[in-house]
XYZ file of C-alpha atoms in Angstrom:
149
model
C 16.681 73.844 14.421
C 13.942 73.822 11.635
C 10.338 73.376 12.770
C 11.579 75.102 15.974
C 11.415 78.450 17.384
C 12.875 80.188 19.906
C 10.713 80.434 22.903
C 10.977 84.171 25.391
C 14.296 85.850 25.561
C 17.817 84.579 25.535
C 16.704 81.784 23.501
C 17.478 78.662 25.926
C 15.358 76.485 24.749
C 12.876 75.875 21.668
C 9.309 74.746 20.966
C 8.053 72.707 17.963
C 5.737 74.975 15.263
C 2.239 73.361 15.717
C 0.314 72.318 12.988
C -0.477 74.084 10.069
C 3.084 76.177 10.853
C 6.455 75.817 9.325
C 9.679 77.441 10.397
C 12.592 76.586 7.881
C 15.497 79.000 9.331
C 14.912 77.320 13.053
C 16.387 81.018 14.104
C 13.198 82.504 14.045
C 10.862 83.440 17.424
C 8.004 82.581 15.998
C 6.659 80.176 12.784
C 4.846 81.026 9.797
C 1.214 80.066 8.646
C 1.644 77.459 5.915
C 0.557 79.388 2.517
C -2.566 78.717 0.625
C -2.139 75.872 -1.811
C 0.079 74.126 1.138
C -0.046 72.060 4.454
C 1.762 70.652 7.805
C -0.404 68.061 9.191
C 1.961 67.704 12.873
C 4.213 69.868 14.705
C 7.717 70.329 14.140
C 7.566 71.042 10.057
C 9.968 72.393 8.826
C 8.712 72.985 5.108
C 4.403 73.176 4.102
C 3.783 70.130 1.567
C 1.916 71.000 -1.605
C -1.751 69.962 -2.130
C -1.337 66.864 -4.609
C -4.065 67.429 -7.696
C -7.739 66.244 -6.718
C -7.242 68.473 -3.143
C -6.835 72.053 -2.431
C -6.024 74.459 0.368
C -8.236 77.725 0.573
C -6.345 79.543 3.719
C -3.213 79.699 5.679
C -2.373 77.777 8.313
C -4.061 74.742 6.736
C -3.278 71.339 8.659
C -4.580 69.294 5.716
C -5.839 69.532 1.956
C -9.474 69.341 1.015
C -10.781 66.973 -1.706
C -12.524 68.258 -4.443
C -16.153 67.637 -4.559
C -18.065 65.807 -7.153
C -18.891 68.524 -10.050
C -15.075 69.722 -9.849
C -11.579 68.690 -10.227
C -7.798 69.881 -10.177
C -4.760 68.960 -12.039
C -2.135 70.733 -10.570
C -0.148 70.523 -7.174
C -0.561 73.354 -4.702
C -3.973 74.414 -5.672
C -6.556 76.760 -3.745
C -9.706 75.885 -5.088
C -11.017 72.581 -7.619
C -12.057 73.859 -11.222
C -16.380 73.151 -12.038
C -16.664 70.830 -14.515
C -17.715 72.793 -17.946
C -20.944 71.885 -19.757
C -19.944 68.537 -21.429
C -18.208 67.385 -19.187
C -18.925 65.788 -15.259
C -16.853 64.716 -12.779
C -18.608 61.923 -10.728
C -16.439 61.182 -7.784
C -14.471 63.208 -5.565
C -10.906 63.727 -5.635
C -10.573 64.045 -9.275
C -7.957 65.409 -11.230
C -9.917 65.927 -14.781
C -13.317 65.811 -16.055
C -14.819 63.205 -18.149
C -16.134 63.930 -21.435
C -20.173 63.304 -22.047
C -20.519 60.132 -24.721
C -22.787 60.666 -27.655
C -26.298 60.304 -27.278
C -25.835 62.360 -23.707
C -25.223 65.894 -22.432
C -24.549 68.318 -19.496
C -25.959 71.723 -19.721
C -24.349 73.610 -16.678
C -21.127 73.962 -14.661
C -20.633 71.405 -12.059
C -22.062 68.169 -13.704
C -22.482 65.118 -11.649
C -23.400 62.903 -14.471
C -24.336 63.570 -17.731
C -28.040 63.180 -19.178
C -29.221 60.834 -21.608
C -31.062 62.460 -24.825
C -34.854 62.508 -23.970
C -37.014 60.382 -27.120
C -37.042 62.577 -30.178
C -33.602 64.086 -29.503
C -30.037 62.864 -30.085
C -26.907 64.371 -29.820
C -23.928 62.830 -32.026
C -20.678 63.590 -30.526
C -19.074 63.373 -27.672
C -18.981 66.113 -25.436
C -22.671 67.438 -26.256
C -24.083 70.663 -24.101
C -27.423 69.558 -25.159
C -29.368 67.345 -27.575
C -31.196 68.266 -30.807
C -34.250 67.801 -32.048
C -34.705 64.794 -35.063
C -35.805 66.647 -38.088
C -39.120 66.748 -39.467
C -40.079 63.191 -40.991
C -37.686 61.761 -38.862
C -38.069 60.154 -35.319
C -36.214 58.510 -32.414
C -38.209 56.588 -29.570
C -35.207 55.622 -27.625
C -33.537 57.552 -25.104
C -29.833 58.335 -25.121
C -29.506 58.106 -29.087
C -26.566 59.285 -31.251
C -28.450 59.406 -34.268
């Protein structure tokens, strides 16, 4: 029976796989480690479920899927790590599935953003998406934070 293996010789009865262990055949003596990217959260499993996108799996055997943590995300089922957000971009939450683009007049300058900046006074930065901001040109100024202009 799946989820089952045989337990000692002879094979008269069988035991269920624990958690974190599948056995799909059920004419096996022993069950296998879900793979990475997969989980069985009880006994008896038959088949590993994939990680849905915001969680991950980073070993064998898992008995449940991670979330990712603010700064990082995944989009695809079945995953073994989250993705850092790029400078740019920020992922504010966990359990995300993309990052969020910066809005003008902020930035993010390193991988793993929480939040993205607002432009300091005398600095703007005019599109979306914005690693950092620049400087107003001479004659020109800008006493507000967070400017896209």
């Amino acid at each position: 029976e799946a989820g089952k293996f045989a337990v000692g010789t002879g094979n008269t009865r069988c035991a269920d796989c624990q958690a974190g262990r599948y056995q799909s055949t059920g004419t096996s003596q022993k069950c296998d480690p879900c793979p990475i990217g997969r989980f069985a959260a009880g006994n008896g499993t038959a088949t590993c479920l994939a990680c849905v996108p915001g969680r991950y799996s980073n070993a064998t055997g898992a008995t449940r899927c991670e979330l990712c943590a603010p700064g990082s995300y995944q989009s695809q089922p079945a995953s073994s790590k989250c993705l850092l957000a790029v400078p740019g971009e920020f992922v504010g939450s966990d359990g995300a599935t993309q990052a969020s683009i910066c809005a003008s007049g902020t930035h993010s300058t390193g991988h793993g953003a929480v939040r993205c900046d607002a432009c300091s006074a005398g600095k703007f930065a005019s599109q979306p998406g914005a690693t950092n901001c620049t400087k107003c040109a001479t004659g020109r100024a800008q006493s507000a934070v967070g400017q896209s202009a």
